[in-house]
Structures are given as structure tokens and as C-alpha cells.
Short mmCIF file of C-alpha atoms and ligand atoms in Angstrom, two decimals:
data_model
loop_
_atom_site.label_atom_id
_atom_site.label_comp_id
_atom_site.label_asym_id
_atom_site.label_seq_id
_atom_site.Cartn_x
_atom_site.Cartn_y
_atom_site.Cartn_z
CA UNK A 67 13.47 4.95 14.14
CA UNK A 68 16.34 5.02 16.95
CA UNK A 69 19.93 3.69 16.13
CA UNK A 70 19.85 0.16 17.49
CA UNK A 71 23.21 -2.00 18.68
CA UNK A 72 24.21 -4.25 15.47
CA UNK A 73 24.22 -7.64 17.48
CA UNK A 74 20.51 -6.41 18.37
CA UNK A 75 19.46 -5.03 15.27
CA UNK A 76 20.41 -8.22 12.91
CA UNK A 77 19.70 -10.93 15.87
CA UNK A 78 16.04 -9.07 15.62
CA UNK A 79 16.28 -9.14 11.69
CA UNK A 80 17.17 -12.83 11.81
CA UNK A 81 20.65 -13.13 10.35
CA UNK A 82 22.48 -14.32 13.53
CA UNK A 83 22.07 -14.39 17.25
CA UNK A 84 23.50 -11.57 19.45
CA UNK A 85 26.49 -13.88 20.25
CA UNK A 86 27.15 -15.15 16.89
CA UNK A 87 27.63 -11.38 15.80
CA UNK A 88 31.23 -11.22 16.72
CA UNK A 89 32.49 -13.97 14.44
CA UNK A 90 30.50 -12.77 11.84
CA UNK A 91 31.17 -9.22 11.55
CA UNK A 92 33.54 -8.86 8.51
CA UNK A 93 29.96 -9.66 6.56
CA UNK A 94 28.67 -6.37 7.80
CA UNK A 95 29.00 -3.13 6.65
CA UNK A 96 27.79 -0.04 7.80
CA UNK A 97 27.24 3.25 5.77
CA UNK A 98 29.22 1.38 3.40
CA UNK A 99 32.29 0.84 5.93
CA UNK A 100 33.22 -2.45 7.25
CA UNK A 101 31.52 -2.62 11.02
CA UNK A 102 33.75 -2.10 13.79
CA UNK A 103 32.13 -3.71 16.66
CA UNK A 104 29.13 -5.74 17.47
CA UNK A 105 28.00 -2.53 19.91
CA UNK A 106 28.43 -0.12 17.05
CA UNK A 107 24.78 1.80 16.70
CA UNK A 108 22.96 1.50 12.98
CA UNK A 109 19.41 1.84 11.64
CA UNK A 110 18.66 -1.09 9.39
CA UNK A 111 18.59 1.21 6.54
CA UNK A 112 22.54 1.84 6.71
CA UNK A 113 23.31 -1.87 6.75
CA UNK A 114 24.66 -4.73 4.62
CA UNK A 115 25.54 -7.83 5.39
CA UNK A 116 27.58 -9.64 2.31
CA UNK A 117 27.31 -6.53 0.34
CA UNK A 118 23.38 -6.92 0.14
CA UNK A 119 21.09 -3.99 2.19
CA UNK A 120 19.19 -5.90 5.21
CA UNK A 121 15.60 -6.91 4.83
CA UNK A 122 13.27 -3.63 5.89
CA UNK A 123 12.07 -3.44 9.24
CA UNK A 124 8.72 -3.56 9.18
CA UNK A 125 9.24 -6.36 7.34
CA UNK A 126 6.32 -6.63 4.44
CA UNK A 127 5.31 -9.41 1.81
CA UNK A 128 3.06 -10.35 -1.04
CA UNK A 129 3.24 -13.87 -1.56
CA UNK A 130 0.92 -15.97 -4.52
CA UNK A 131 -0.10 -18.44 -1.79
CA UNK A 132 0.34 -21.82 -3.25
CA UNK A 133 -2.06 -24.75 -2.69
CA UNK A 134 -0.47 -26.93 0.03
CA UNK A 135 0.25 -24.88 3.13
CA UNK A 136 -1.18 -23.65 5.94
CA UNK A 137 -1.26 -20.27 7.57
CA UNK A 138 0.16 -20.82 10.80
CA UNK A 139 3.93 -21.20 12.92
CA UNK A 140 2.53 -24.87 14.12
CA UNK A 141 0.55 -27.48 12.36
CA UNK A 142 1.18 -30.82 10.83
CA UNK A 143 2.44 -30.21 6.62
CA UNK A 144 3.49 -27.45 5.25
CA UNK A 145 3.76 -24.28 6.81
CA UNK A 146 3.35 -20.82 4.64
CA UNK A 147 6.56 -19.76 6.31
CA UNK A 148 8.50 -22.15 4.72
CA UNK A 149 8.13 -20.46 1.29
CA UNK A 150 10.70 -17.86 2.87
CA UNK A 151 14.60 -17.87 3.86
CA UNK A 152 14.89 -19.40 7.37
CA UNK A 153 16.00 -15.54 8.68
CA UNK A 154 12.34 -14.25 8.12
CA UNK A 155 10.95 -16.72 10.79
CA UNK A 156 13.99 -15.38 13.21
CA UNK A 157 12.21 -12.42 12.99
CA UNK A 158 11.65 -9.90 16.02
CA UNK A 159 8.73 -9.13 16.41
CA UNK A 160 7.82 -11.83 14.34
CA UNK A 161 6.55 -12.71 10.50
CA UNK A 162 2.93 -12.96 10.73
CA UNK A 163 -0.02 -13.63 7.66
CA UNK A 164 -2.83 -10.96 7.43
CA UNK A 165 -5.96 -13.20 7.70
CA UNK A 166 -5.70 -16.73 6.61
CA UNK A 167 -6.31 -18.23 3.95
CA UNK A 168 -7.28 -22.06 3.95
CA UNK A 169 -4.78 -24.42 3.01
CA UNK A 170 -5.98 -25.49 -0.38
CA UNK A 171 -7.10 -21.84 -1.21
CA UNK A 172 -4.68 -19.40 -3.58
CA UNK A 173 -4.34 -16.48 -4.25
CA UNK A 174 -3.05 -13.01 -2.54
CA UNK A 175 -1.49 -13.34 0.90
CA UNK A 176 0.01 -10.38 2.63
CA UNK A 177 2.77 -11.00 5.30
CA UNK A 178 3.92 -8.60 7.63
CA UNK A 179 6.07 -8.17 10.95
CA UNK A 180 4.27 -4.87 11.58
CA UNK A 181 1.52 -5.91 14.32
CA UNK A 182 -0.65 -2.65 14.88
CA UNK A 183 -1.07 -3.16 11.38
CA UNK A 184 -1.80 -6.39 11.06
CA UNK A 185 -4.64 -5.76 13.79
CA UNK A 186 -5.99 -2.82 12.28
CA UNK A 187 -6.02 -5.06 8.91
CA UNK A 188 -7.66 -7.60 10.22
CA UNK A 189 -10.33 -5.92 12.65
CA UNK A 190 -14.10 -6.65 11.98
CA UNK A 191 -14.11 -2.89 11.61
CA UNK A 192 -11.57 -3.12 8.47
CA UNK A 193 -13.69 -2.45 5.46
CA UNK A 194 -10.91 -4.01 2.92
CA UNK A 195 -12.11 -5.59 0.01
CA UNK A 196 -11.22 -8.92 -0.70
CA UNK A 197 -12.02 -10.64 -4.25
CA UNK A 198 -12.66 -13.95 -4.26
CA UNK A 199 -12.91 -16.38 -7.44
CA UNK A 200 -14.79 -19.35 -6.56
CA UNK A 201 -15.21 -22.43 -8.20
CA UNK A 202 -18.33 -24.25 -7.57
CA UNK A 203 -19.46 -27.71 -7.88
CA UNK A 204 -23.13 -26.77 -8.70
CA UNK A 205 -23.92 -24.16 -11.20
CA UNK A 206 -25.40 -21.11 -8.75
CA UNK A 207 -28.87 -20.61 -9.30
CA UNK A 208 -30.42 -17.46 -9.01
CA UNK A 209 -32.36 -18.02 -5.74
CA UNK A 210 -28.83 -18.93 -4.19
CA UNK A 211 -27.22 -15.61 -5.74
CA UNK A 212 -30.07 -13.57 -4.65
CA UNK A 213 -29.69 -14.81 -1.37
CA UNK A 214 -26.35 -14.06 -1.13
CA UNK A 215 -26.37 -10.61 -2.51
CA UNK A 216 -28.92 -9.88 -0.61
CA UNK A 217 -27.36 -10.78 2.88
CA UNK A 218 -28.91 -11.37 5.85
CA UNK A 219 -28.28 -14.95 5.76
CA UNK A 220 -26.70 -16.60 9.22
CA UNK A 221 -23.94 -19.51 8.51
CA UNK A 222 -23.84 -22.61 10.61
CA UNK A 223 -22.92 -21.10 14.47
CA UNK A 224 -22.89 -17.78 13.75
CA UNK A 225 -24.98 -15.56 15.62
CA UNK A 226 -24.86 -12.53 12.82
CA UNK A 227 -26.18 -12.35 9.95
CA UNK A 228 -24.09 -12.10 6.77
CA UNK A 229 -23.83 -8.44 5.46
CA UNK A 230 -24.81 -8.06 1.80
CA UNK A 231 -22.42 -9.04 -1.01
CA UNK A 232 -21.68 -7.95 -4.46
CA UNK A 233 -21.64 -10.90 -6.70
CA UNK A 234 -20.29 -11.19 -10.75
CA UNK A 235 -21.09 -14.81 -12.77
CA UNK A 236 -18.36 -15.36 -14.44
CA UNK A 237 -18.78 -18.97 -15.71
CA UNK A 238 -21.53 -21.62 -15.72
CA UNK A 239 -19.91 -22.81 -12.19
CA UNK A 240 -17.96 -19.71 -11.42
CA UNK A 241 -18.29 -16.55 -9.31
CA UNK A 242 -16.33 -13.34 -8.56
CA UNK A 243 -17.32 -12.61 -4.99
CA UNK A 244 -16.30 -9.11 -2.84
CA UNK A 245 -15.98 -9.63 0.82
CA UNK A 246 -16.01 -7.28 3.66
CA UNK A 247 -16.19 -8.96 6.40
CA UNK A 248 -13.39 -11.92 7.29
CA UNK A 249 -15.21 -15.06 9.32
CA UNK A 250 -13.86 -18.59 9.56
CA UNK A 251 -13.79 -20.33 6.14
CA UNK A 252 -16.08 -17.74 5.23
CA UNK A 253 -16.83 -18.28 1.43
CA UNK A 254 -17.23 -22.03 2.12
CA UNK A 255 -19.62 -21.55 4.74
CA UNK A 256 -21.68 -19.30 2.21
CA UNK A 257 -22.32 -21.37 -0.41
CA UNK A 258 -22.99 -24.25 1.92
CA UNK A 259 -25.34 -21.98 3.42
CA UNK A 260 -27.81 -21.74 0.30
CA UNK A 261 -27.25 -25.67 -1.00
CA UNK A 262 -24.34 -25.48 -3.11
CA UNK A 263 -20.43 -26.17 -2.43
CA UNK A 264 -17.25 -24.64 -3.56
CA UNK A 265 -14.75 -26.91 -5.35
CA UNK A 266 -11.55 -24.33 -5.63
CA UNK A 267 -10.81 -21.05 -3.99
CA UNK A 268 -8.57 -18.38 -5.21
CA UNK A 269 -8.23 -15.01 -3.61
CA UNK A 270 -7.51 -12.18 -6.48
CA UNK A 271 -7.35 -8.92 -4.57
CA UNK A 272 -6.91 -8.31 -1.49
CA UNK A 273 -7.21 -4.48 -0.64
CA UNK A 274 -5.55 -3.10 -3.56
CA UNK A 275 -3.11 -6.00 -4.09
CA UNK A 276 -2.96 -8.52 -6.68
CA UNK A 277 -0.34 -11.16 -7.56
CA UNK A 278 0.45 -9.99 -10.64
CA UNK A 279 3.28 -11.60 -12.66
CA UNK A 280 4.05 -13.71 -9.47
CA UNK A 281 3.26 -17.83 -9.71
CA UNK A 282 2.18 -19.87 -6.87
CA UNK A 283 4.87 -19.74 -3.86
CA UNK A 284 6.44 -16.80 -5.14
CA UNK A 285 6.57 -13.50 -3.42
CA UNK A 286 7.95 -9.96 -3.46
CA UNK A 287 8.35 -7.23 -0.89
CA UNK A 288 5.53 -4.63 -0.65
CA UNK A 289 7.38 -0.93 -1.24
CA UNK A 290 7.14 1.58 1.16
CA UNK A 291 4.99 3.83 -0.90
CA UNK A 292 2.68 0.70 -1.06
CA UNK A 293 3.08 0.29 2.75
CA UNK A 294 2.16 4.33 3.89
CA UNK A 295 -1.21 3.69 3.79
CA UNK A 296 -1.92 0.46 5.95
N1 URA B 534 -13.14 -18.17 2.79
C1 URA B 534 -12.90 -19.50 2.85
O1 URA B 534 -13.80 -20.29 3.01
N2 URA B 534 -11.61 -19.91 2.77
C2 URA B 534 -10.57 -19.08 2.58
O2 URA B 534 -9.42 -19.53 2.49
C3 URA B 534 -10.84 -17.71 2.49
C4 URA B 534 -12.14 -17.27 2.59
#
């Protein structure tokens, strides 16, 4: 990655504007020596600011979505983004979620600033796995897991049918679903499809990430041996 000016580089990381660089510039250090100038040339990777390394650029997340908030930079309640420090949603380019998930659902959310990624994640053509546990308010009977299995089915205004999908009981109301495919409210639309309902939603895996020891609104950054290969 090219050197970038520091007023650019941490305006674009979301500590300060370009302006507000110059009185702030005895809480920068670069190679380990105080900066010298706001036009002094870095890569993130050399830089502190109060004695802590700068957030990565790209920027990339794992957060135990919590029930509550919603995937997007507008909407009325609770935004995912506020889970974070105010600098990630200064970010440029910005802090976007891979897929959404509903706002009551849990579970794995990845975060990332990295857009060709984030496209390439998210593309129809992406044959991630994502693990669903779902809760349902009707125990599934075996016509309605057949049918889903199976694919083939078409959900409510969709004109494709659903590709097949491999299905584990693992309670009297519960299933562990795998998705490939990532359409609008998706595993809600499914079990409405075949007469039953889902009463909680929690995503365990997505790709080959799991929350782990994280709780509900916490989060940790991805590493960049995790990152290489998305
Ligand atoms: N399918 C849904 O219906 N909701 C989600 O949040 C994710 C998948």
C-alpha cells in the first residue's frame, strides 16, 4: 500500500478531520517517533496515535450480533454501528455489514471496510455456508423437512426456486439449517413457505467463522491470516 499524508491517512481512519490534525499531532507517532507534520507520509501500519497502533486498513470485524439492531447507516432504533467507537463510522471508504441479518436475529456478523470483498462475499455466486439455528413455533414435520431438503420450493415473490438444503433436527422445535444462497429474510420465508413459522433466529457460522467466546454486542478484529482468503 502507498505512503499516504497523516492528516489523510487518520481523517480516512476516523480519528480526526484533515484540519483537526494539526492540533492534535503530539498524539501521533510515527515509526515510533513523535510526527513532525500533518504532511509527513506513513502507512497505517507505522502509526500510533496515544501510544496505541491505528485500526488496520481494511478495516475487518466479527461481531456476536445482539438482538436489537439493525443492519443499516439509517433507520429508526438501533443501528449495528453503534456497537463500535464513533471513529469506525468516520471511516473512508466506509464500515459496511456482509449480508444482513434481521434485527431480532443473532448470531455471526462480519463487518468490513474492504468493498470488492464485501461484493464478492455477498454475490449470488458466493457459495459460503451459513449455519443457521432456528427456533420454531411448530414442531417440523417430516413432509415440511422433506420439502425443504429437497428444494425446489418458490417463496412468496420469488421467481426461483429454492436450491436444496441440508437440514439437522436438533430439538422437538429446533433445526440446524446450511444456507447457500442469501435472499431477503430468507429462513423466515422458508418455513412460512411449508406451514410452519420461526420464533428465534441465530446465525452460528458464517463461512468459517463462529462467535466463539464472544457474548451478544461484542466483537473482535478478524486477523490478517483470517482475512487472506476472502
Ligand atoms: N434469514 C432470515 O429470515 N433472517 C435473517 O436474519 C437471516 C436469514
Amino acid at each position: 500500500m502507498p505512503k499516504e499524508r497523516l492528516d489523510k491517512l487518520l481523517s480516512n481512519l476516523g480519528y480526526c478531520t484533515r484540519s483537526e490534525l494539526r492540533k492534535n499531532l503530539d498524539r501521533v507517532t510515527v515509526l515510533g517517533e513523535p510526527a513532525r507534520k500533518v504532511d509527513q507520509k506513513a502507512e497505517w501500519f507505522e502509526v500510533c496515535w496515544d501510544d496505541e497502533p491505528v485500526d488496520p486498513d481494511p478495516l475487518w470485524i466479527l461481531l456476536h450480533k445482539p438482538e436489537g439492531v439493525t443492519c443499516s447507516h439509517k433507520d429508526v432504533g438501533r443501528l449495528v454501528f453503534e456497537v463500535f467507537p464513533d471513529r469506525y463510522q468516520m471511516r473512508k471508504p466506509a464500515l459496511n455489514t456482509v449480508g444482513r441479518l434481521d434485527r431480532d436475529t443473532t448470531g455471526v456478523l462480519l463487518l468490513t471496510t474492504d468493498g470488492g470483498a464485501l461484493h464478492r462475499l455477498t454475490s449470488p455466486r458466493s457459495q459460503i455456508d451459513k449455519v443457521y439455528r432456528v427456533d420454531l413455533v411448530d414442531p417440523p414435520s417430516a413432509q415440511q423437512l422433506e420439502k425443504l431438503r429437497a428444494g425446489g420450493t418458490l417463496l412468496e415473490d420469488d421467481d426461483k426456486p429454492l436450491l436444496p438444503c441440508a437440514m439437522e433436527v436438533t430439538g422437538p422445535q429446533q433445526v440446524e439449517m446450511v444456507l447457500h444462497e442469501g435472499r431477503y429474510h430468507q429462513v423466515k420465508r422458508m418455513w412460512l413457505a411449508v406451514g410452519n413459522e420461526v420464533e428465534k433466529l441465530h446465525r452460528q457460522r458464517f463461512h468459517r467463522f463462529e462467535t466463539g467466546d464472544l457474548a451478544p454486542g461484542e466483537y473482535r478484529l478478524l486477523t490478517p491470516e483470517e482475512t487472506a482468503d476472502l
